[in-house]
């Protein structure tokens, strides 16, 4: 997340998968802190959904496309904090895969 176009695309993917707007998930500055800032924002959403809208939390996991095994591992390792990190990483992975295959065409 140290390149502006990758960061912007990752934030866009997170917003799409989590079905939130820019007010709910802001784009952090490019740099070494970008991952943790995104994780913190995603964590706040997950905590809110866990309390008020459990179905939204379930939908988010499905839309980000995390496997049940990954979710179980996240919950065992660090709960929602770890799950938020896995969500950011999965969206980053989607962006990088798209960029990789787009460059091959």
Coordinates of C-alpha atoms in Angstrom, one line a residue, residues 1-102:
X1 CA 0.0 0.0 0.0
X2 CA 2.9 2.3 -0.7
X3 CA 1.8 3.1 -4.2
X4 CA -1.0 5.6 -4.6
X5 CA -2.9 3.7 -7.4
X6 CA -2.8 0.4 -5.5
X7 CA -3.9 2.1 -2.3
X8 CA -6.8 3.9 -4.1
X9 CA -7.9 0.7 -5.8
X10 CA -7.7 -1.3 -2.6
X11 CA -9.9 1.3 -0.8
X12 CA -12.3 1.3 -3.7
X13 CA -12.5 -2.6 -3.5
X14 CA -13.0 -2.4 0.3
X15 CA -15.8 0.1 -0.1
X16 CA -17.5 -2.0 -2.8
X17 CA -17.2 -5.3 -0.9
X18 CA -18.3 -3.8 2.4
X19 CA -21.0 -1.7 0.7
X20 CA -19.9 1.5 2.4
X21 CA -19.1 5.0 1.1
X22 CA -16.2 7.4 1.5
X23 CA -17.7 8.7 4.8
X24 CA -17.4 5.2 6.4
X25 CA -14.1 4.2 4.9
X26 CA -11.6 7.0 4.2
X27 CA -8.5 6.6 2.1
X28 CA -5.4 7.0 4.3
X29 CA -2.2 8.6 3.1
X30 CA 0.2 6.4 1.1
X31 CA 2.9 4.9 3.3
X32 CA 3.8 2.4 5.9
X33 CA 0.8 3.3 8.1
X34 CA -1.8 2.8 5.4
X35 CA -2.5 -0.9 6.2
X36 CA -3.0 -0.3 9.9
X37 CA -5.2 2.7 9.2
X38 CA -7.4 0.7 6.9
X39 CA -7.5 -2.1 9.3
X40 CA -8.7 0.3 12.1
X41 CA -11.4 1.7 9.9
X42 CA -12.6 -1.8 8.8
X43 CA -12.5 -2.9 12.4
X44 CA -14.8 -0.1 13.5
X45 CA -17.3 -1.2 10.8
X46 CA -17.1 -4.8 11.9
X47 CA -17.6 -3.9 15.5
X48 CA -20.6 -1.8 14.7
X49 CA -22.1 -4.5 12.6
X50 CA -21.4 -7.2 15.2
X51 CA -23.4 -5.1 17.7
X52 CA -26.2 -3.8 15.6
X53 CA -26.4 -5.7 12.3
X54 CA -25.0 -9.2 12.5
X55 CA -26.3 -10.0 9.0
X56 CA -24.2 -7.1 7.6
X57 CA -21.1 -8.6 9.2
X58 CA -21.9 -12.0 7.5
X59 CA -22.5 -10.3 4.2
X60 CA -19.2 -8.4 4.4
X61 CA -17.3 -11.7 5.0
X62 CA -19.0 -13.2 2.0
X63 CA -18.5 -10.2 -0.3
X64 CA -14.8 -9.9 0.6
X65 CA -14.7 -13.6 -0.3
X66 CA -13.0 -15.0 2.8
X67 CA -13.2 -18.7 3.3
X68 CA -14.8 -20.2 6.4
X69 CA -11.4 -21.5 7.4
X70 CA -9.8 -18.0 7.1
X71 CA -12.6 -16.5 9.2
X72 CA -12.1 -19.2 11.9
X73 CA -8.4 -18.7 11.8
X74 CA -8.8 -14.9 12.2
X75 CA -11.2 -15.3 15.1
X76 CA -8.8 -17.8 16.8
X77 CA -5.8 -15.5 16.3
X78 CA -7.1 -12.1 17.2
X79 CA -10.9 -11.8 16.7
X80 CA -12.3 -9.0 14.7
X81 CA -9.0 -7.1 14.7
X82 CA -7.4 -10.0 12.8
X83 CA -10.5 -10.4 10.6
X84 CA -10.3 -6.8 9.6
X85 CA -6.6 -7.3 8.6
X86 CA -7.5 -10.3 6.6
X87 CA -10.2 -8.3 4.8
X88 CA -7.8 -5.6 3.9
X89 CA -5.3 -8.2 2.6
X90 CA -7.9 -10.0 0.6
X91 CA -9.0 -6.8 -1.1
X92 CA -5.4 -5.9 -1.8
X93 CA -4.9 -9.3 -3.3
X94 CA -7.9 -8.8 -5.6
X95 CA -6.4 -5.5 -6.8
X96 CA -3.0 -7.0 -7.4
X97 CA -4.4 -10.0 -9.3
X98 CA -6.5 -7.7 -11.5
X99 CA -3.5 -5.5 -12.2
X100 CA -1.3 -8.6 -13.0
X101 CA -3.8 -10.1 -15.4
X102 CA -4.6 -6.8 -17.0

